One Martini backbone bead per residue (centre of mass of N, CA, C, O) as a GRO file, in nm:
protein
  393
    1MET     BB    1   9.415  11.999  11.930
    2SER     BB    2   9.155  11.905  12.220
    3ASN     BB    3   8.958  11.839  12.524
    4GLU     BB    4   8.706  11.948  12.317
    5MET     BB    5   8.370  11.932  12.197
    6GLN     BB    6   8.140  12.095  12.047
    7LEU     BB    7   7.785  12.015  11.992
    8LYS     BB    8   7.492  12.075  11.861
    9TYR     BB    9   7.390  11.773  11.964
   10GLY     BB   10   7.260  11.494  12.036
   11CYS     BB   11   7.052  11.247  11.975
   12ASN     BB   12   6.860  11.525  11.961
   13PRO     BB   13   6.779  11.838  11.927
   14ASN     BB   14   6.672  11.876  12.237
   15GLN     BB   15   6.988  11.802  12.315
   16LYS     BB   16   7.096  12.013  12.560
   17PRO     BB   17   7.384  12.017  12.574
   18SER     BB   18   7.676  11.928  12.395
   19ARG     BB   19   7.966  11.703  12.411
   20ILE     BB   20   8.323  11.627  12.411
   21PHE     BB   21   8.556  11.485  12.676
   22MET     BB   22   8.839  11.493  12.885
   23LYS     BB   23   8.866  11.424  13.192
   24ASP     BB   24   9.184  11.460  13.259
   25GLY     BB   25   9.280  11.679  13.040
   26SER     BB   26   9.339  11.563  12.779
   27GLU     BB   27   9.381  11.509  12.430
   28LEU     BB   28   9.221  11.437  12.198
   29PRO     BB   29   9.242  11.187  11.926
   30ILE     BB   30   9.149  11.385  11.724
   31GLU     BB   31   9.076  11.525  11.399
   32VAL     BB   32   8.935  11.768  11.229
   33LEU     BB   33   8.907  11.831  10.894
   34ASN     BB   34   8.609  11.799  10.817
   35GLY     BB   35   8.358  11.925  10.942
   36LYS     BB   36   8.053  11.844  11.191
   37PRO     BB   37   8.039  11.627  11.390
   38GLY     BB   38   7.816  11.428  11.589
   39TYR     BB   39   7.707  11.226  11.819
   40ILE     BB   40   7.654  10.976  11.626
   41ASN     BB   41   7.885  10.986  11.468
   42LEU     BB   42   8.110  10.934  11.699
   43LEU     BB   43   8.006  10.672  11.802
   44ASP     BB   44   8.080  10.544  11.535
   45ALA     BB   45   8.356  10.610  11.496
   46PHE     BB   46   8.460  10.463  11.761
   47ASN     BB   47   8.347  10.182  11.680
   48GLY     BB   48   8.466  10.148  11.380
   49TRP     BB   49   8.743  10.163  11.476
   50GLN     BB   50   8.797   9.939  11.673
   51LEU     BB   51   8.723   9.734  11.474
   52VAL     BB   52   8.931   9.744  11.256
   53LYS     BB   53   9.193   9.732  11.440
   54GLU     BB   54   9.131   9.454  11.514
   55LEU     BB   55   9.111   9.328  11.234
   56LYS     BB   56   9.422   9.392  11.178
   57GLU     BB   57   9.543   9.244  11.398
   58ALA     BB   58   9.401   8.941  11.346
   59THR     BB   59   9.479   8.939  10.997
   60GLY     BB   60   9.662   9.157  10.859
   61LEU     BB   61   9.449   9.328  10.741
   62PRO     BB   62   9.277   9.556  10.572
   63ALA     BB   63   8.970   9.752  10.758
   64ALA     BB   64   8.617   9.787  10.712
   65THR     BB   65   8.343  10.001  10.824
   66SER     BB   66   7.957  10.035  10.816
   67PHE     BB   67   7.805  10.278  11.013
   68LYS     BB   68   7.469  10.234  11.210
   69HIS     BB   69   7.351  10.318  11.499
   70VAL     BB   70   7.595  10.140  11.663
   71SER     BB   71   7.619   9.956  11.408
   72PRO     BB   72   7.703   9.741  11.183
   73ALA     BB   73   7.637   9.678  10.824
   74GLY     BB   74   7.959   9.662  10.767
   75ALA     BB   75   8.264   9.407  10.710
   76ALA     BB   76   8.621   9.419  10.621
   77VAL     BB   77   8.847   9.285  10.426
   78GLY     BB   78   9.138   9.337  10.163
   79LYS     BB   79   9.006   9.120   9.931
   80PRO     BB   80   8.965   9.057   9.624
   81LEU     BB   81   8.765   9.096   9.395
   82SER     BB   82   8.522   8.991   9.204
   83GLU     BB   83   8.340   9.058   8.914
   84THR     BB   84   8.075   9.033   9.071
   85GLU     BB   85   8.147   9.214   9.304
   86ALA     BB   86   8.210   9.449   9.167
   87LYS     BB   87   7.895   9.477   9.029
   88ILE     BB   88   7.738   9.487   9.301
   89TYR     BB   89   7.919   9.752   9.405
   90PHE     BB   90   7.972   9.945   9.186
   91VAL     BB   91   8.316   9.922   9.090
   92ASP     BB   92   8.385   9.826   8.781
   93ASP     BB   93   8.465  10.148   8.681
   94LEU     BB   94   8.767  10.177   8.858
   95GLY     BB   95   8.933   9.923   8.846
   96GLU     BB   96   9.223   9.887   9.042
   97LEU     BB   97   9.214   9.802   9.365
   98SER     BB   98   9.299   9.859   9.675
   99PRO     BB   99   9.288   9.682   9.978
  100ILE     BB  100   9.116   9.938  10.116
  101ALA     BB  101   8.894   9.961   9.868
  102CYS     BB  102   8.811   9.664   9.907
  103ALA     BB  103   8.705   9.666  10.189
  104TYR     BB  104   8.492   9.894  10.150
  105ALA     BB  105   8.320   9.781   9.925
  106ARG     BB  106   8.229   9.525  10.115
  107ALA     BB  107   8.109   9.716  10.337
  108ARG     BB  108   7.903   9.863  10.185
  109GLY     BB  109   7.811   9.615   9.979
  110ALA     BB  110   7.650   9.423  10.171
  111ASP     BB  111   7.427   9.654  10.274
  112ARG     BB  112   7.293   9.921  10.133
  113MET     BB  113   7.044  10.000  10.283
  114SER     BB  114   7.173  10.049  10.555
  115SER     BB  115   7.420  10.229  10.458
  116TYR     BB  116   7.254  10.479  10.430
  117GLY     BB  117   7.440  10.719  10.600
  118ASP     BB  118   7.688  10.649  10.701
  119PHE     BB  119   7.979  10.552  10.878
  120THR     BB  120   8.339  10.540  10.825
  121ALA     BB  121   8.594  10.285  10.889
  122LEU     BB  122   8.943  10.267  10.888
  123SER     BB  123   9.279  10.136  10.924
  124ASP     BB  124   9.384  10.295  10.701
  125THR     BB  125   9.470  10.486  10.463
  126CYS     BB  126   9.328  10.698  10.261
  127ASP     BB  127   9.262  10.686   9.930
  128ALA     BB  128   9.154  10.793   9.628
  129ILE     BB  129   8.971  10.546   9.547
  130THR     BB  130   8.811  10.557   9.817
  131ALA     BB  131   8.709  10.846   9.803
  132THR     BB  132   8.551  10.796   9.535
  133MET     BB  133   8.359  10.599   9.652
  134LEU     BB  134   8.254  10.812   9.872
  135ALA     BB  135   8.158  11.027   9.704
  136ARG     BB  136   7.900  10.846   9.550
  137GLU     BB  137   7.781  10.830   9.853
  138VAL     BB  138   7.579  10.815  10.114
  139SER     BB  139   7.766  10.985  10.368
  140ASP     BB  140   7.857  11.135  10.671
  141GLY     BB  141   8.170  10.984  10.705
  142ILE     BB  142   8.507  10.964  10.853
  143ILE     BB  143   8.760  10.728  10.987
  144ALA     BB  144   9.112  10.766  11.018
  145PRO     BB  145   9.459  10.792  11.056
  146ASP     BB  146   9.486  10.872  10.717
  147TYR     BB  147   9.553  11.087  10.449
  148THR     BB  148   9.578  11.185  10.127
  149PRO     BB  149   9.550  11.443   9.958
  150GLU     BB  150   9.364  11.370   9.764
  151ALA     BB  151   9.164  11.240   9.907
  152LEU     BB  152   9.083  11.491  10.084
  153GLU     BB  153   9.000  11.668   9.841
  154ILE     BB  154   8.747  11.493   9.766
  155LEU     BB  155   8.605  11.501  10.052
  156LYS     BB  156   8.565  11.817  10.055
  157THR     BB  157   8.330  11.812   9.809
  158LYS     BB  158   8.132  11.675  10.000
  159ARG     BB  159   7.877  11.803  10.089
  160LYS     BB  160   7.939  12.091  10.029
  161GLY     BB  161   8.195  12.070  10.223
  162THR     BB  162   8.068  11.893  10.507
  163TYR     BB  163   8.224  11.640  10.527
  164ASN     BB  164   8.326  11.413  10.749
  165VAL     BB  165   8.661  11.430  10.863
  166ILE     BB  166   8.868  11.196  11.048
  167LYS     BB  167   9.173  11.175  11.269
  168ILE     BB  168   9.341  10.961  11.412
  169ASP     BB  169   9.504  10.812  11.684
  170ALA     BB  170   9.680  10.494  11.662
  171SER     BB  171   9.819  10.522  11.964
  172TYR     BB  172   9.550  10.511  12.135
  173LYS     BB  173   9.473  10.455  12.490
  174PRO     BB  174   9.268  10.378  12.693
  175ALA     BB  175   9.115  10.355  12.975
  176PRO     BB  176   9.032  10.063  13.139
  177ILE     BB  177   8.794  10.261  13.274
  178GLU     BB  178   8.432  10.294  13.196
  179THR     BB  179   8.181  10.553  13.156
  180LYS     BB  180   7.832  10.615  13.233
  181GLU     BB  181   7.509  10.770  13.195
  182VAL     BB  182   7.186  10.657  13.353
  183TYR     BB  183   6.970  10.860  13.503
  184GLY     BB  184   7.213  10.960  13.680
  185VAL     BB  185   7.386  10.736  13.667
  186THR     BB  186   7.696  10.568  13.725
  187PHE     BB  187   7.850  10.373  13.521
  188GLU     BB  188   8.102  10.078  13.572
  189GLN     BB  189   8.391   9.955  13.370
  190GLY     BB  190   8.588   9.724  13.215
  191ARG     BB  191   8.701   9.716  12.956
  192ASN     BB  192   8.689   9.540  12.637
  193GLU     BB  193   8.974   9.375  12.551
  194PHE     BB  194   8.955   9.105  12.461
  195GLU     BB  195   9.103   8.886  12.242
  196ILE     BB  196   9.064   8.804  11.919
  197ASN     BB  197   9.170   8.462  11.812
  198HIS     BB  198   9.263   8.142  11.720
  199ALA     BB  199   9.232   8.029  12.008
  200LEU     BB  200   8.912   8.051  12.021
  201LEU     BB  201   8.895   7.787  11.789
  202ASP     BB  202   8.972   7.501  11.953
  203ASN     BB  203   8.676   7.404  12.067
  204ILE     BB  204   8.578   7.155  11.893
  205VAL     BB  205   8.247   6.984  11.927
  206THR     BB  206   8.210   6.835  11.660
  207ASP     BB  207   8.239   6.602  11.433
  208ASN     BB  208   8.338   6.830  11.291
  209LYS     BB  209   8.706   6.958  11.292
  210ASP     BB  210   8.696   7.143  11.025
  211ILE     BB  211   8.881   7.461  10.984
  212PRO     BB  212   8.985   7.648  10.776
  213GLU     BB  213   9.178   7.898  10.791
  214ASP     BB  214   8.972   8.093  10.598
  215LYS     BB  215   8.742   8.043  10.827
  216LYS     BB  216   8.877   8.133  11.052
  217ILE     BB  217   8.880   8.443  10.965
  218ASP     BB  218   8.566   8.455  10.959
  219LEU     BB  219   8.516   8.413  11.233
  220LEU     BB  220   8.675   8.668  11.329
  221ILE     BB  221   8.504   8.863  11.217
  222SER     BB  222   8.259   8.812  11.353
  223LEU     BB  223   8.346   8.861  11.645
  224ILE     BB  224   8.449   9.152  11.600
  225THR     BB  225   8.201   9.263  11.494
  226LEU     BB  226   8.015   9.156  11.784
  227LYS     BB  227   8.184   9.362  11.971
  228TYR     BB  228   8.017   9.621  11.805
  229THR     BB  229   7.696   9.496  11.824
  230GLN     BB  230   7.412   9.544  11.919
  231SER     BB  231   7.231   9.341  12.145
  232ASN     BB  232   7.170   9.114  11.981
  233SER     BB  233   7.402   8.881  11.783
  234VAL     BB  234   7.490   8.836  11.442
  235CYS     BB  235   7.735   8.704  11.185
  236TYR     BB  236   7.772   8.656  10.850
  237VAL     BB  237   8.049   8.505  10.668
  238LYS     BB  238   8.239   8.568  10.358
  239ASP     BB  239   8.513   8.621  10.231
  240GLY     BB  240   8.605   8.859  10.438
  241GLN     BB  241   8.306   8.922  10.494
  242ALA     BB  242   7.979   9.083  10.578
  243ILE     BB  243   7.653   8.935  10.483
  244GLY     BB  244   7.504   8.934  10.797
  245ILE     BB  245   7.363   9.187  11.019
  246GLY     BB  246   7.236   9.128  11.371
  247ALA     BB  247   7.063   9.374  11.566
  248GLY     BB  248   6.887   9.428  11.859
  249GLN     BB  249   6.741   9.154  11.938
  250GLN     BB  250   6.564   8.990  12.185
  251SER     BB  251   6.594   8.763  11.983
  252ARG     BB  252   6.797   8.501  11.851
  253ILE     BB  253   6.598   8.403  11.599
  254HIS     BB  254   6.547   8.689  11.482
  255CYS     BB  255   6.847   8.758  11.438
  256THR     BB  256   6.902   8.513  11.230
  257ARG     BB  257   6.710   8.589  11.035
  258LEU     BB  258   6.776   8.869  10.953
  259ALA     BB  259   7.064   8.798  10.878
  260GLY     BB  260   6.985   8.559  10.690
  261ASN     BB  261   6.833   8.779  10.483
  262LYS     BB  262   7.079   8.930  10.399
  263ALA     BB  263   7.258   8.726  10.288
  264ASP     BB  264   7.039   8.644  10.057
  265ASN     BB  265   7.068   8.916   9.938
  266TRP     BB  266   7.351   8.895   9.864
  267TRP     BB  267   7.333   8.637   9.683
  268LEU     BB  268   7.084   8.761   9.490
  269ARG     BB  269   7.262   8.984   9.357
  270GLN     BB  270   7.424   8.747   9.183
  271SER     BB  271   7.225   8.665   9.002
  272PRO     BB  272   7.099   8.675   8.684
  273GLN     BB  273   6.875   8.850   8.722
  274VAL     BB  274   7.018   9.085   8.843
  275LEU     BB  275   7.266   9.137   8.654
  276GLY     BB  276   7.056   9.200   8.418
  277LEU     BB  277   6.934   9.472   8.481
  278GLN     BB  278   6.809   9.753   8.314
  279PHE     BB  279   6.868  10.065   8.381
  280VAL     BB  280   6.806  10.375   8.371
  281ASP     BB  281   7.052  10.628   8.303
  282ASP     BB  282   6.942  10.840   8.573
  283ILE     BB  283   6.953  10.661   8.813
  284ARG     BB  284   6.981  10.652   9.150
  285ARG     BB  285   7.135  10.483   9.350
  286PRO     BB  286   6.902  10.452   9.571
  287ASP     BB  287   6.690  10.351   9.368
  288ARG     BB  288   6.838  10.096   9.284
  289ASP     BB  289   6.868   9.962   9.516
  290ASN     BB  290   6.566   9.944   9.600
  291ALA     BB  291   6.487   9.776   9.356
  292ILE     BB  292   6.626   9.560   9.410
  293ASP     BB  293   6.507   9.493   9.697
  294VAL     BB  294   6.205   9.451   9.570
  295TYR     BB  295   6.270   9.245   9.378
  296ILE     BB  296   6.380   9.006   9.577
  297SER     BB  297   6.099   9.032   9.695
  298ASP     BB  298   5.755   8.988   9.763
  299GLU     BB  299   5.721   9.314   9.646
  300TYR     BB  300   5.787   9.323   9.314
  301GLU     BB  301   5.531   9.475   9.218
  302ASP     BB  302   5.634   9.775   9.308
  303VAL     BB  303   5.855   9.723   9.036
  304LEU     BB  304   5.643   9.604   8.800
  305ALA     BB  305   5.425   9.803   8.730
  306GLU     BB  306   5.260   9.981   8.563
  307GLY     BB  307   5.406  10.291   8.560
  308THR     BB  308   5.698  10.204   8.721
  309TRP     BB  309   5.933  10.070   8.550
  310GLN     BB  310   5.996  10.284   8.356
  311ASN     BB  311   6.159  10.456   8.585
  312ILE     BB  312   6.380  10.203   8.624
  313PHE     BB  313   6.350  10.036   8.338
  314LYS     BB  314   6.406   9.949   8.007
  315VAL     BB  315   6.325   9.649   8.084
  316LYS     BB  316   6.117   9.426   8.178
  317PRO     BB  317   6.119   9.207   8.421
  318GLU     BB  318   6.120   8.924   8.547
  319VAL     BB  319   6.010   8.717   8.763
  320PHE     BB  320   6.123   8.630   9.054
  321THR     BB  321   6.091   8.351   9.163
  322ARG     BB  322   6.087   8.107   9.434
  323GLU     BB  323   6.228   7.909   9.308
  324GLU     BB  324   6.454   8.031   9.180
  325LYS     BB  325   6.584   8.138   9.460
  326LYS     BB  326   6.609   7.862   9.575
  327ALA     BB  327   6.785   7.765   9.398
  328TRP     BB  328   7.030   7.967   9.444
  329LEU     BB  329   7.040   7.954   9.764
  330ALA     BB  330   7.168   7.644   9.709
  331LYS     BB  331   7.469   7.770   9.643
  332ASN     BB  332   7.526   7.849   9.896
  333ASP     BB  333   7.857   7.833  10.092
  334ASN     BB  334   8.090   7.847  10.318
  335VAL     BB  335   7.963   7.973  10.590
  336ALA     BB  336   7.985   8.198  10.846
  337LEU     BB  337   7.906   8.196  11.238
  338GLY     BB  338   7.827   8.447  11.469
  339SER     BB  339   7.805   8.476  11.823
  340ASP     BB  340   7.784   8.657  12.116
  341ALA     BB  341   7.602   8.410  12.222
  342PHE     BB  342   7.409   8.140  12.296
  343PHE     BB  343   7.244   7.894  12.148
  344PRO     BB  344   6.938   7.774  12.304
  345PHE     BB  345   6.866   7.652  12.002
  346GLY     BB  346   6.848   7.472  11.706
  347ASP     BB  347   6.699   7.681  11.507
  348ASN     BB  348   6.945   7.859  11.444
  349ILE     BB  349   7.068   7.618  11.271
  350GLU     BB  350   6.850   7.590  11.062
  351ARG     BB  351   6.869   7.845  10.950
  352ALA     BB  352   7.179   7.872  10.888
  353HIS     BB  353   7.159   7.672  10.667
  354LYS     BB  354   6.984   7.807  10.466
  355SER     BB  355   7.259   7.994  10.418
  356GLY     BB  356   7.535   7.801  10.409
  357VAL     BB  357   7.629   7.698  10.685
  358LYS     BB  358   7.969   7.555  10.839
  359TYR     BB  359   8.051   7.772  11.032
  360ILE     BB  360   8.087   7.791  11.395
  361ALA     BB  361   8.085   8.068  11.669
  362GLU     BB  362   8.029   8.018  12.020
  363PRO     BB  363   8.044   8.021  12.354
  364GLY     BB  364   7.838   7.865  12.509
  365GLY     BB  365   7.632   7.744  12.796
  366SER     BB  366   7.378   7.560  12.742
  367ILE     BB  367   7.129   7.340  12.811
  368ARG     BB  368   7.118   7.287  12.503
  369ASP     BB  369   7.427   7.191  12.367
  370ASP     BB  370   7.347   6.930  12.251
  371HIS     BB  371   7.137   7.000  12.054
  372VAL     BB  372   7.314   7.178  11.880
  373ILE     BB  373   7.510   6.985  11.806
  374MET     BB  374   7.309   6.776  11.679
  375THR     BB  375   7.234   7.026  11.458
  376CYS     BB  376   7.533   7.020  11.329
  377ASN     BB  377   7.584   6.717  11.248
  378LYS     BB  378   7.338   6.681  11.036
  379TYR     BB  379   7.529   6.910  10.869
  380GLY     BB  380   7.828   6.925  10.893
  381ILE     BB  381   7.907   7.103  11.123
  382ALA     BB  382   8.150   7.336  11.241
  383MET     BB  383   8.182   7.388  11.636
  384ALA     BB  384   8.276   7.649  11.839
  385PHE     BB  385   8.390   7.711  12.146
  386THR     BB  386   8.479   8.017  12.333
  387GLY     BB  387   8.381   8.121  12.623
  388MET     BB  388   8.265   8.408  12.502
  389ARG     BB  389   8.120   8.690  12.559
  390LEU     BB  390   7.977   8.977  12.334
  391PHE     BB  391   7.849   9.215  12.444
  392HIS     BB  392   7.660   9.528  12.347
  393HIS     BB  393   7.590   9.872  12.498
   0.00000   0.00000   0.00000
């Protein structure tokens, strides 16, 4: 290790010179085992590592995240996959998965379109089965506290030997004050060391006071994910994994809709209509993912048109009608939702309800909290006020 690493360029090729370094002269907390990570790769790596480290500490379960442009596309803990989940994440051919492999499959599989070309972070040692899953996805790199010899050999073959593999010192603790420069001006603030734990969910302000233990874990996953998601942000979670993350929207309702639409797509992919799709044998994984995304959208004709569908499917699928999609979406329930700042209006709750949300954690503090609570009560939603904003920029 050293205290400096030269990079090819910054965010864009014209931004040179570029490097990362330790201002205090200490050694960098990472070791590059393969490849040559870039500026954005390392931003994703460090943010992703913090997320999975905190998820592991809060839940006791191995955690993984899939990062794109300094926000997570997915995050999850290592709960076993159902048969349907293994199929929609395209890992049903791999046999029994380790807990960290389950976490990665969930994190990568939640929003496969957004995860294309991602950077992965794992809380635990990367094993061979996880490396095998990574090897067949379009991905820029991985950061983890360690790698088994078998996993490292597999990863070193990816991208013609250039895949970025980073080992981080799990005991590294950054300085309590952080700085960055914008337009030549230095900004300084204390690091956001706020611990997200079960006590944060004690102030339940709705008529429904019942949040089961597994749903509290889902709410903690949503809040920790939001801590490292560009604001405004909201996160839908179900059964140990984020299923819809909305990042960087100026309007919270637009963020809630964006994340809700992603959560809906995750659920639609489990429908009989999608599970029954018969793809041509040689279709590329990204082309298959895109075809599914288009098929369940209002633009379905783009993949069902004559002369087009034959390149994608063995058998032309029936149209997945709006009525059929609505009926299937109505079956999704017990979803948890976190918000990095208060909901200013009840319209966010109305939209969340449409995606099966039954549990919410948000800071509270809006002058319209009473209306937001009233809307939750209308649907029997249990909501906790955390009292803590989680903006990230």
